[in-house]
Short mmCIF file of C-alpha atoms in Angstrom, two decimals:
data_model
loop_
_atom_site.label_atom_id
_atom_site.label_comp_id
_atom_site.label_asym_id
_atom_site.label_seq_id
_atom_site.Cartn_x
_atom_site.Cartn_y
_atom_site.Cartn_z
CA LYS G 1 -36.93 -1.84 6.59
CA ARG G 2 -37.12 0.15 3.34
CA GLY G 3 -40.73 0.96 2.94
CA PRO G 4 -42.55 -0.14 -1.39
CA ARG G 5 -41.35 2.50 -3.95
CA GLY G 6 -45.20 4.32 -3.74
CA LEU G 7 -46.42 0.41 -3.41
CA GLU G 8 -47.10 1.01 -7.25
CA MET G 9 -49.26 -1.72 -8.21
CA THR G 10 -49.67 -5.68 -6.19
CA TRP G 11 -50.34 -8.74 -8.04
CA GLY G 12 -51.82 -12.10 -7.28
CA LEU G 13 -53.78 -11.09 -4.23
CA SER G 14 -57.41 -12.00 -5.82
CA HIS G 15 -56.16 -13.10 -9.51
CA GLN G 16 -57.37 -9.08 -10.44
CA GLU G 17 -54.83 -6.05 -10.60
CA SER G 18 -55.56 -4.13 -7.48
CA TYR G 19 -53.33 -0.56 -6.95
CA TYR G 20 -52.12 0.86 -3.75
CA GLN G 21 -53.74 4.06 -2.74
CA PRO G 22 -51.74 6.36 -0.77
CA ARG G 23 -53.23 9.06 1.14
CA THR G 24 -52.81 12.72 0.68
CA LEU G 25 -49.68 13.23 3.08
CA GLU G 26 -47.81 10.57 1.24
CA LYS G 27 -49.00 11.08 -2.08
CA HIS G 28 -48.07 15.05 -1.99
CA ALA G 29 -44.69 14.39 -0.24
CA ASP G 30 -43.58 11.39 -2.18
CA SER G 31 -43.94 13.55 -5.49
CA ILE G 32 -41.98 16.22 -4.14
CA LEU G 33 -38.91 13.81 -3.27
CA ALA G 34 -39.21 11.91 -6.82
CA LEU G 35 -38.94 15.67 -7.96
CA ALA G 36 -36.05 15.93 -6.19
CA SER G 37 -34.77 12.77 -6.72
CA VAL G 38 -34.72 13.75 -10.98
CA LEU G 39 -33.70 17.17 -9.91
CA TRP G 40 -30.33 15.61 -8.47
CA SER G 41 -29.49 13.17 -10.96
CA ILE G 42 -30.14 15.99 -13.53
CA SER G 43 -27.51 17.75 -11.63
CA TYR G 44 -25.19 14.74 -11.35
CA TYR G 45 -24.77 14.68 -15.03
CA THR G 46 -24.09 18.00 -15.83
CA SER G 47 -21.72 18.64 -12.82
CA PRO G 48 -18.66 18.71 -14.70
CA LEU G 49 -20.36 21.19 -17.18
CA ALA G 50 -21.28 23.20 -14.50
CA MET G 51 -18.04 23.48 -12.17
CA PHE G 52 -16.16 24.75 -15.65
CA TYR G 53 -18.93 27.00 -16.04
CA LEU G 54 -19.29 28.53 -12.41
CA TYR G 55 -14.98 28.36 -12.43
CA ARG G 56 -15.34 30.50 -15.82
CA LYS G 57 -16.91 33.17 -14.20
CA GLY G 58 -15.45 33.16 -10.91
CA TYR G 59 -18.17 31.70 -8.65
CA LEU G 60 -15.57 28.92 -6.99
CA THR G 61 -14.81 31.39 -4.37
CA MET G 62 -15.26 31.16 -0.13
CA SER G 63 -17.56 33.68 -0.55
CA LYS G 64 -19.65 32.68 -2.95
CA VAL G 65 -19.20 29.24 -1.63
CA VAL G 66 -19.83 29.50 1.75
CA PRO G 67 -23.70 31.19 1.44
CA PHE G 68 -24.21 28.72 -1.68
CA SER G 69 -24.13 25.68 0.91
CA HIS G 70 -26.18 27.25 3.78
CA TYR G 71 -28.74 27.18 1.18
CA VAL G 72 -28.35 23.47 -0.19
CA GLY G 73 -27.88 22.71 4.07
CA THR G 74 -31.35 24.21 4.31
CA MET G 75 -32.70 22.02 1.48
CA LEU G 76 -31.51 19.05 2.76
CA LEU G 77 -33.08 19.44 6.05
CA LEU G 78 -36.49 20.46 4.21
CA LEU G 79 -36.13 17.52 2.15
CA ALA G 80 -35.87 15.53 5.37
CA GLY G 81 -38.98 17.06 7.13
CA VAL G 82 -40.55 15.78 3.53
CA ALA G 83 -39.47 12.35 4.16
CA CYS G 84 -40.58 12.21 7.52
CA LEU G 85 -44.29 13.23 6.36
CA ARG G 86 -43.89 10.36 4.06
CA GLY G 87 -43.13 7.89 6.79
CA ILE G 88 -46.34 9.27 8.78
CA GLY G 89 -48.55 9.06 5.84
CA ARG G 90 -47.28 5.44 5.45
CA TRP G 91 -47.79 4.40 9.10
CA THR G 92 -50.84 5.51 9.51
CA ASN G 93 -52.33 3.69 6.26
CA PRO G 94 -53.24 -0.25 6.82
CA GLN G 95 -52.49 -1.34 3.34
CA TYR G 96 -48.90 -0.04 3.82
CA ILE G 97 -48.60 -1.66 7.96
CA GLN G 98 -49.61 -5.30 5.95
CA PHE G 99 -46.95 -5.07 3.51
CA ILE G 100 -44.37 -4.15 5.76
CA THR G 101 -45.51 -7.16 7.77
CA ILE G 102 -45.17 -9.48 5.20
CA LEU G 103 -41.93 -7.90 4.49
CA GLU G 104 -40.65 -8.49 8.16
CA ASP G 105 -41.65 -12.55 8.18
CA SER G 106 -39.99 -12.56 5.05
CA HIS G 107 -36.58 -11.46 6.65
CA ARG G 108 -37.23 -13.28 9.95
CA ILE G 109 -39.03 -16.75 8.65
CA GLY G 110 -38.74 -16.44 4.57
CA THR G 111 -40.89 -19.40 4.59
CA PRO G 112 -42.05 -20.47 0.71
CA GLU G 113 -45.87 -19.08 2.02
CA ILE G 114 -44.58 -15.62 3.15
CA LYS G 115 -42.61 -15.33 0.13
CA LYS G 116 -45.46 -16.42 -2.39
CA LYS G 117 -46.84 -13.28 0.03
CA LEU G 118 -44.38 -10.84 -0.66
CA ALA G 119 -44.27 -11.62 -4.51
CA SER G 120 -47.49 -10.53 -5.03
CA TYR G 121 -45.82 -6.81 -4.14
CA ASN G 122 -43.76 -4.28 -6.47
CA PHE G 123 -41.18 -2.08 -3.76
CA ASP G 124 -38.00 -1.17 -3.85
CA PHE G 125 -35.90 -4.69 -4.39
CA ARG G 126 -33.09 -3.32 -1.99
CA SER G 127 -35.90 -4.76 0.49
CA TRP G 128 -35.99 -7.78 -0.80
CA PRO G 129 -34.46 -10.53 1.20
CA VAL G 130 -31.92 -12.57 -0.50
CA ASP G 131 -32.93 -15.66 -1.92
CA PHE G 132 -29.76 -16.94 -3.06
CA ARG G 133 -26.20 -16.75 -2.41
CA TRP G 134 -22.82 -17.17 -4.18
CA ASP G 135 -21.22 -19.27 -1.79
CA GLU G 136 -24.00 -21.44 -1.08
CA VAL G 137 -22.46 -24.00 -3.73
CA THR G 138 -20.40 -26.73 -3.40
CA SER G 139 -16.84 -26.09 -2.70
CA ARG G 140 -15.61 -27.55 -6.04
CA TRP G 141 -17.88 -24.67 -7.36
CA VAL G 142 -16.33 -22.15 -5.07
CA SER G 143 -12.65 -23.41 -6.34
CA ASP G 144 -13.41 -23.14 -9.71
CA SER G 145 -15.13 -20.12 -9.78
CA ARG G 146 -12.03 -18.05 -10.92
CA GLY G 147 -12.47 -14.77 -12.48
CA ILE G 148 -11.39 -14.04 -16.18
CA SER G 149 -9.67 -11.12 -16.96
CA LEU G 150 -11.51 -8.50 -19.67
CA LEU G 151 -8.33 -6.91 -19.76
CA ARG G 152 -4.60 -7.51 -21.49
CA PRO G 153 -1.57 -5.85 -19.98
CA GLU G 154 0.01 -3.71 -22.12
CA PRO G 155 3.47 -5.28 -23.22
CA LYS G 156 6.62 -3.50 -21.11
CA HIS G 157 9.39 -3.46 -23.59
CA ARG G 158 11.02 -0.38 -22.03
CA SER G 159 14.06 -0.32 -19.17
CA ALA G 160 13.53 0.10 -15.78
CA ALA G 161 14.10 4.43 -15.77
CA ASN G 162 12.55 4.81 -19.57
CA GLY G 163 9.47 2.97 -18.50
CA PHE G 164 9.42 4.81 -15.00
CA LEU G 165 9.84 8.42 -16.76
CA HIS G 166 7.22 6.92 -19.43
CA ALA G 167 4.62 6.19 -16.60
CA ILE G 168 5.62 10.10 -15.21
CA LYS G 169 4.74 11.58 -18.59
CA LYS G 170 1.11 9.19 -19.20
CA LEU G 171 0.30 10.13 -15.19
CA PRO G 172 -2.20 13.07 -16.78
CA CYS G 173 -3.45 10.95 -18.89
CA GLN G 174 -4.08 8.13 -16.92
CA ILE G 175 -5.53 9.92 -14.13
CA ALA G 176 -8.06 11.32 -16.91
CA SER G 177 -8.75 7.98 -18.27
CA TYR G 178 -9.77 6.77 -14.45
CA ILE G 179 -12.10 9.95 -13.93
CA VAL G 180 -13.86 9.25 -17.28
CA ALA G 181 -14.30 5.44 -17.24
CA HIS G 182 -15.50 5.52 -13.20
CA THR G 183 -17.93 8.65 -13.31
CA PHE G 184 -19.63 9.26 -16.93
CA GLY G 185 -18.06 6.54 -18.96
CA ARG G 186 -19.59 3.58 -17.24
CA ARG G 187 -22.90 5.06 -17.53
CA MET G 188 -22.22 5.35 -21.11
CA LEU G 189 -21.57 1.85 -21.30
CA TYR G 190 -24.46 0.81 -19.36
CA PRO G 191 -26.74 3.56 -20.06
CA GLY G 192 -29.66 1.08 -18.80
CA SER G 193 -28.29 2.41 -15.61
CA VAL G 194 -28.96 5.70 -15.80
CA TYR G 195 -31.90 6.85 -13.22
CA LEU G 196 -33.24 8.95 -15.93
CA LEU G 197 -33.44 6.12 -18.29
CA GLN G 198 -34.99 3.82 -15.51
CA LYS G 199 -37.61 6.18 -14.72
CA ALA G 200 -38.71 6.58 -18.31
CA VAL G 201 -39.50 2.84 -18.81
CA MET G 202 -39.92 2.14 -15.40
CA PRO G 203 -43.81 1.96 -16.62
CA MET G 204 -43.12 -0.79 -19.21
CA LEU G 205 -40.96 -2.70 -16.76
CA LEU G 206 -43.94 -2.80 -14.46
CA GLN G 207 -45.82 -3.87 -16.87
CA GLY G 208 -43.80 -6.73 -18.33
CA GLN G 209 -43.03 -7.94 -14.83
CA ALA G 210 -46.71 -8.17 -13.99
CA ARG G 211 -47.14 -10.07 -17.30
CA LEU G 212 -44.27 -12.51 -16.40
CA VAL G 213 -45.81 -13.44 -12.76
CA GLU G 214 -49.66 -13.60 -14.11
CA GLU G 215 -49.04 -15.04 -17.18
CA TYR G 216 -46.44 -17.69 -16.66
CA ASN G 217 -46.14 -17.84 -13.11
CA GLY G 218 -42.63 -16.31 -12.81
CA LYS G 219 -40.90 -16.29 -9.94
CA ARG G 220 -39.09 -13.38 -8.62
CA ALA G 221 -35.62 -14.10 -6.66
CA LYS G 222 -32.29 -11.92 -5.13
CA LEU G 223 -29.23 -13.55 -5.82
CA LEU G 224 -26.21 -11.73 -3.83
CA ALA G 225 -23.20 -12.32 -6.07
CA CYS G 226 -19.28 -13.10 -4.78
CA ASP G 227 -18.59 -8.92 -5.84
CA GLY G 228 -21.64 -7.90 -3.37
CA ASN G 229 -23.87 -7.17 -6.13
CA GLU G 230 -27.78 -7.93 -5.36
CA ILE G 231 -29.19 -9.68 -8.77
CA ASP G 232 -32.61 -8.73 -9.82
CA THR G 233 -33.85 -12.46 -11.52
CA MET G 234 -36.82 -13.66 -12.71
CA PHE G 235 -37.47 -17.86 -13.77
CA VAL G 236 -40.15 -19.12 -15.42
CA ASP G 237 -40.36 -23.12 -14.53
CA ARG G 238 -41.91 -25.19 -17.44
CA ARG G 239 -40.40 -28.43 -16.23
CA GLU G 240 -43.57 -29.58 -15.26
CA SER G 241 -45.53 -28.64 -18.41
CA SER G 242 -46.55 -30.11 -21.39
CA GLU G 243 -44.30 -28.02 -23.90
CA PRO G 244 -41.69 -29.98 -25.47
CA HIS G 245 -38.68 -27.74 -24.27
CA GLY G 246 -39.43 -27.50 -21.06
CA LYS G 247 -36.94 -29.01 -19.59
CA LYS G 248 -34.45 -26.92 -21.29
CA LEU G 249 -33.53 -23.68 -19.95
CA VAL G 250 -32.09 -20.54 -21.44
CA ILE G 251 -30.43 -17.89 -19.44
CA CYS G 252 -31.42 -14.57 -21.18
CA CYS G 253 -27.97 -11.88 -20.76
CA GLU G 254 -29.31 -8.83 -21.70
CA GLY G 255 -27.45 -5.91 -23.70
CA ASN G 256 -25.89 -2.80 -22.54
CA ALA G 257 -29.52 -0.87 -22.21
CA GLY G 258 -31.61 -3.75 -21.76
CA PHE G 259 -33.72 -4.94 -18.86
CA TYR G 260 -35.72 -8.62 -18.45
CA GLU G 261 -38.66 -7.39 -18.50
CA VAL G 262 -39.09 -5.59 -21.89
CA GLY G 263 -36.03 -7.32 -23.27
CA CYS G 264 -35.20 -11.04 -25.08
CA LEU G 265 -37.02 -12.84 -22.71
CA PRO G 266 -40.16 -13.35 -24.46
CA THR G 267 -38.47 -14.87 -27.35
CA PRO G 268 -37.64 -18.46 -25.46
CA LEU G 269 -40.54 -17.81 -23.54
CA ASP G 270 -42.60 -17.80 -26.60
CA ALA G 271 -40.79 -20.95 -27.95
CA GLY G 272 -41.94 -22.95 -24.91
CA TYR G 273 -38.65 -22.90 -23.09
CA SER G 274 -37.86 -22.56 -19.40
CA VAL G 275 -36.25 -18.94 -18.75
CA LEU G 276 -33.56 -17.11 -16.31
CA GLY G 277 -34.03 -13.46 -17.12
CA TRP G 278 -31.70 -11.24 -14.55
CA ASN G 279 -30.55 -7.40 -14.93
CA HIS G 280 -27.01 -5.88 -14.65
CA PRO G 281 -26.28 -4.42 -11.45
CA GLY G 282 -27.75 -0.86 -11.42
CA PHE G 283 -30.48 -1.89 -13.59
CA ALA G 284 -33.72 -1.58 -12.44
CA GLY G 285 -34.48 -4.07 -9.69
CA SER G 286 -30.14 -5.27 -9.53
CA THR G 287 -28.46 -2.50 -6.90
CA VAL G 288 -25.29 -1.19 -6.89
CA SER G 289 -23.76 0.34 -9.95
CA PRO G 290 -22.53 -1.39 -12.70
CA ARG G 291 -18.41 -1.85 -12.20
CA VAL G 292 -15.83 -0.93 -14.96
CA PRO G 293 -15.23 -4.54 -16.24
CA GLY G 294 -12.11 -5.97 -15.39
CA GLY G 295 -13.15 -8.50 -12.53
CA GLY G 296 -14.56 -10.84 -14.97
CA ARG G 297 -17.20 -12.72 -13.00
CA GLU G 298 -20.27 -11.07 -14.73
CA PRO G 299 -21.70 -12.86 -17.32
CA ARG G 300 -21.88 -10.06 -20.39
CA SER G 301 -24.13 -10.46 -23.94
CA PRO G 302 -22.28 -9.52 -27.18
CA GLY G 303 -25.16 -6.51 -27.50
CA SER G 304 -22.69 -4.82 -25.43
CA HIS G 305 -20.83 -4.15 -28.02
CA VAL G 306 -23.29 -1.56 -28.97
CA ALA G 307 -21.45 1.13 -25.73
CA LEU G 308 -18.48 0.50 -27.30
CA ARG G 309 -19.40 1.89 -30.66
CA ASP G 310 -21.60 4.75 -28.67
CA LEU G 311 -18.35 5.74 -26.86
CA GLY G 312 -16.10 7.05 -30.44
CA LEU G 313 -18.34 9.86 -31.10
CA PHE G 314 -15.75 12.57 -31.15
CA PRO G 315 -13.63 11.96 -34.75
CA ALA G 316 -13.59 15.99 -35.29
CA PHE G 317 -11.09 16.52 -31.87
CA PRO G 318 -8.30 14.28 -32.13
CA SER G 319 -6.86 14.90 -28.43
CA LEU G 320 -10.58 13.79 -27.23
CA LEU G 321 -10.52 10.82 -29.18
CA GLY G 322 -7.16 9.57 -28.11
CA LEU G 323 -8.37 10.23 -24.72
CA VAL G 324 -11.62 8.52 -25.74
CA THR G 325 -9.75 5.34 -27.24
CA ARG G 326 -7.41 4.95 -24.26
CA THR G 327 -10.13 4.86 -21.81
CA VAL G 328 -11.92 2.14 -23.81
CA ARG G 329 -8.52 -0.13 -23.81
CA GLN G 330 -8.00 0.20 -20.41
CA TYR G 331 -11.34 0.48 -18.47
CA LEU G 332 -13.95 0.21 -20.63
CA ASN G 333 -12.68 -3.14 -23.10
CA LEU G 334 -15.29 -6.35 -22.88
CA ASN G 335 -13.10 -8.25 -24.92
CA ASN G 336 -16.64 -9.83 -26.08
CA GLY G 337 -14.15 -12.18 -28.42
CA GLU G 338 -11.95 -13.41 -26.06
CA GLN G 339 -14.62 -14.31 -23.65
CA LEU G 340 -16.44 -16.00 -26.40
CA CYS G 341 -12.86 -18.18 -27.22
CA ARG G 342 -12.91 -19.16 -23.61
CA TYR G 343 -16.54 -21.40 -23.78
CA GLN G 344 -16.30 -24.51 -24.13
CA GLY G 345 -20.03 -25.40 -25.10
CA PRO G 346 -21.38 -25.05 -28.32
CA VAL G 347 -22.12 -21.66 -29.91
CA LEU G 348 -25.04 -19.91 -32.16
CA LEU G 349 -24.15 -16.19 -33.74
CA VAL G 350 -27.33 -14.46 -34.49
CA ARG G 351 -26.68 -11.91 -36.95
CA ARG G 352 -29.14 -8.60 -37.98
CA THR G 353 -28.47 -7.73 -41.44
CA LYS G 354 -29.98 -4.53 -41.49
CA ASP G 355 -28.50 -3.58 -37.76
CA GLU G 356 -27.54 0.38 -37.89
CA ILE G 357 -25.83 0.14 -34.84
CA ILE G 358 -22.62 -2.06 -34.63
CA THR G 359 -21.60 -1.35 -38.09
CA THR G 360 -18.16 0.03 -38.21
CA THR G 361 -18.82 2.38 -41.66
CA VAL G 362 -22.40 3.08 -42.67
CA PRO G 363 -25.55 1.62 -41.37
CA GLU G 364 -27.11 -1.49 -42.41
CA ASP G 365 -23.53 -2.37 -44.13
CA ILE G 366 -23.28 -5.98 -43.89
CA MET G 367 -19.60 -6.13 -44.57
CA SER G 368 -18.88 -4.00 -41.15
CA ASN G 369 -20.89 -5.40 -39.22
CA ARG G 370 -19.36 -6.41 -36.15
CA GLY G 371 -20.79 -9.91 -35.91
CA ASN G 372 -18.73 -11.22 -38.55
CA ASP G 373 -15.19 -10.60 -36.78
CA LEU G 374 -16.65 -12.50 -33.68
CA LEU G 375 -17.51 -15.27 -36.04
CA LEU G 376 -14.17 -14.76 -37.62
CA LYS G 377 -12.54 -14.89 -34.18
CA LEU G 378 -14.35 -17.89 -32.92
CA LEU G 379 -13.67 -20.82 -35.29
CA GLN G 380 -9.76 -19.42 -35.92
CA HIS G 381 -9.70 -20.15 -32.39
CA ARG G 382 -11.79 -23.42 -32.45
CA TYR G 383 -10.41 -24.61 -35.74
CA PRO G 384 -7.16 -22.73 -36.42
CA LYS G 385 -5.47 -25.45 -39.17
CA ALA G 386 -8.83 -25.71 -41.04
CA MET G 387 -9.25 -22.13 -40.86
CA ALA G 388 -6.35 -21.43 -42.46
CA GLU G 389 -5.82 -18.42 -45.43
CA GLU G 390 -8.13 -20.31 -47.66
CA GLY G 391 -10.56 -21.26 -44.80
CA VAL G 392 -10.97 -17.41 -43.94
CA GLN G 393 -11.07 -16.13 -47.52
CA VAL G 394 -14.15 -18.46 -48.26
CA VAL G 395 -15.76 -17.49 -44.75
CA ARG G 396 -15.80 -13.29 -45.36
CA GLU G 397 -17.27 -14.01 -48.92
CA TRP G 398 -19.89 -15.87 -47.49
CA LEU G 399 -20.67 -13.59 -44.71
CA GLU G 400 -20.77 -10.67 -47.33
CA ALA G 401 -23.52 -11.98 -49.19
CA SER G 402 -26.36 -9.32 -48.81
CA ASN G 403 -29.13 -11.98 -48.85
CA ALA G 404 -30.32 -15.94 -48.44
CA VAL G 405 -29.83 -16.14 -51.82
CA GLU G 406 -26.52 -14.81 -52.50
CA GLU G 407 -25.84 -16.96 -49.45
CA ALA G 408 -26.85 -20.53 -50.43
CA SER G 409 -24.64 -19.28 -53.98
CA VAL G 410 -21.57 -18.71 -52.08
CA TYR G 411 -22.01 -22.07 -50.69
CA SER G 412 -22.97 -24.15 -53.42
CA SER G 413 -20.09 -22.88 -55.91
CA TYR G 414 -17.37 -24.43 -53.68
CA GLU G 415 -19.91 -27.43 -53.52
CA VAL G 416 -19.80 -28.49 -49.95
CA ASP G 417 -20.08 -32.30 -48.95
CA GLU G 418 -21.94 -31.98 -45.59
CA ASP G 419 -21.82 -35.92 -44.79
CA TRP G 420 -18.19 -35.49 -45.26
CA CYS G 421 -17.75 -32.59 -42.82
CA LEU G 422 -19.87 -33.98 -40.07
CA SER G 423 -18.04 -37.62 -40.84
CA VAL G 424 -14.18 -35.37 -40.38
CA LEU G 425 -15.45 -33.62 -37.54
CA SER G 426 -16.69 -36.76 -35.72
CA SER G 427 -14.18 -38.79 -36.61
CA TYR G 428 -11.34 -35.95 -34.88
CA GLN G 429 -13.82 -35.89 -31.99
CA ALA G 430 -13.72 -39.52 -31.12
CA GLU G 431 -10.13 -39.73 -31.38
CA HIS G 432 -9.02 -36.68 -29.68
CA GLY G 433 -12.05 -35.44 -27.31
CA GLY G 434 -13.81 -32.30 -27.83
CA ARG G 435 -12.09 -29.93 -26.02
CA PHE G 436 -10.96 -27.03 -28.46
CA PRO G 437 -8.87 -25.70 -30.28
CA TRP G 438 -9.22 -28.56 -32.54
CA SER G 439 -6.02 -29.28 -35.07
CA VAL G 440 -8.61 -30.67 -37.66
CA GLY G 441 -7.84 -30.39 -41.55
CA GLU G 442 -4.18 -30.05 -40.72
CA ASP G 443 -3.41 -32.63 -43.51
CA MET G 444 -6.10 -31.25 -45.76
CA MET G 445 -6.02 -29.81 -49.18
CA PRO G 446 -7.16 -26.16 -49.08
CA GLU G 447 -9.88 -27.45 -51.16
CA GLY G 448 -11.36 -29.81 -48.34
CA GLN G 449 -10.55 -26.40 -45.88
CA ARG G 450 -12.60 -24.62 -47.87
CA GLN G 451 -15.14 -27.19 -47.26
CA LEU G 452 -15.20 -27.46 -43.75
CA ALA G 453 -14.60 -23.63 -43.23
CA LEU G 454 -17.89 -22.70 -44.59
CA PHE G 455 -19.69 -25.58 -43.14
CA LEU G 456 -18.62 -24.58 -39.73
CA ALA G 457 -19.49 -20.95 -40.72
CA ARG G 458 -23.00 -21.77 -41.76
CA LYS G 459 -23.45 -23.98 -38.32
CA HIS G 460 -22.32 -21.36 -35.84
CA LEU G 461 -23.85 -18.20 -37.77
CA GLN G 462 -27.59 -17.61 -38.24
CA ASN G 463 -28.93 -14.49 -39.96
CA PHE G 464 -31.42 -12.57 -39.56
CA GLU G 465 -32.89 -9.87 -41.56
CA ALA G 466 -33.63 -7.28 -39.17
CA THR G 467 -32.37 -3.70 -37.29
CA HIS G 468 -30.52 -3.30 -34.29
CA CYS G 469 -33.33 -3.83 -31.86
CA THR G 470 -35.87 -5.82 -33.47
CA PRO G 471 -36.68 -9.24 -31.24
CA LEU G 472 -35.50 -12.35 -32.47
CA PRO G 473 -39.52 -14.25 -33.48
CA PRO G 474 -40.20 -17.42 -31.01
CA PRO G 475 -39.87 -19.72 -34.78
CA ALA G 476 -36.33 -18.54 -35.70
CA PHE G 477 -34.95 -19.34 -31.75
CA ARG G 478 -32.89 -22.69 -32.18
CA LEU G 479 -30.69 -24.01 -29.93
CA PRO G 480 -27.01 -24.28 -31.07
CA TRP G 481 -25.31 -27.28 -33.00
CA HIS G 482 -23.16 -29.38 -31.53
CA LEU G 483 -21.90 -32.94 -33.15
#
């Protein structure tokens, strides 16, 4: 079994924090291996530049590569020896032996009592036994677990001959896009999967994890997904508590650089809800690197739009910008708007009015906030008749209001009758059912469409006056509106 990550901290053994004390041999060997891991990570991310530099200097020749490979082989042997010394240091430590015994019992027996003891330790999560598997659900759910494509296929209008020639012509660009997407591109899309970033935030993650376990009786578990990813989760069950919202479960999906230990989970938790937090593949305890989007099986949060903005950092180089654009569209396009439109349940979007990241022009420009487009896509899909030209125009006007006073002014200027809007929507639902899209507003005058569009926009969007990383206060957290 893989040993603990230095067994940095144990919880719950005596209602007090106790720390694992590595012996001298293990302590120094672990420090050397940790340094080697950091150096390897730096070398990995700088390898394209290093290879280009070595090629330009003429160092990539057999006469120079062979001696270098000897040095690398010697270094690997030395590191293997250090790893063996660390193993000897661990196996001579009674605390480590106790941990290994519990870990082996959890794999072999897996009783609730053993798992409770195992949860008292923090260690390399790859060694944690699988608690839930994707194929343990009923056959009905398995048959319904079809993936949703995140990518739109490019339209093909050319003849077979022209199409073949065009494909050959585009082949170098496609190869370059593939390499970019599957190397540093996906790490720019998911910066939280970068080892150096995780190393820097690890003390905060451990502290956040300890807080969830000790103060809220959180239960950590490993979920095995159908694509082979092992997902690190934390569940806080409030169903038996006195909290009025304890019977409602909030699943917290972090952004592209977020972790459940320090992410958005505290907001519904402090508001009294039961919560389930999880980390993306490659983030902290979740194993396997994040996949380039395409399967659609992994839930994604609108916060992932940040990476799409981060990938456009090269406006001064047209050819490089073309490569970035092609790579994003073909491999890294999350299509959050399309995914949201496929969802049939109630939705509430929270827009940070001073967001400096997901604006497409200048920071804190509410008119170019990407949340505006997301809301319009949702409303136009669900209520296409009400969101005709008149409806879209008034919703855009309302979205461009920079504060609550201006919003209320726009809303009142169109004299929205909320009781009438509710009556129209309820009547339509009673007659046609609740599945979207709805044709409500088809026979309305423009005035009625404007009222309905503004009413729906206000119900589906909540403004929060804050910058990008400011957590939502618990009092501001509310469930989505539905009829």
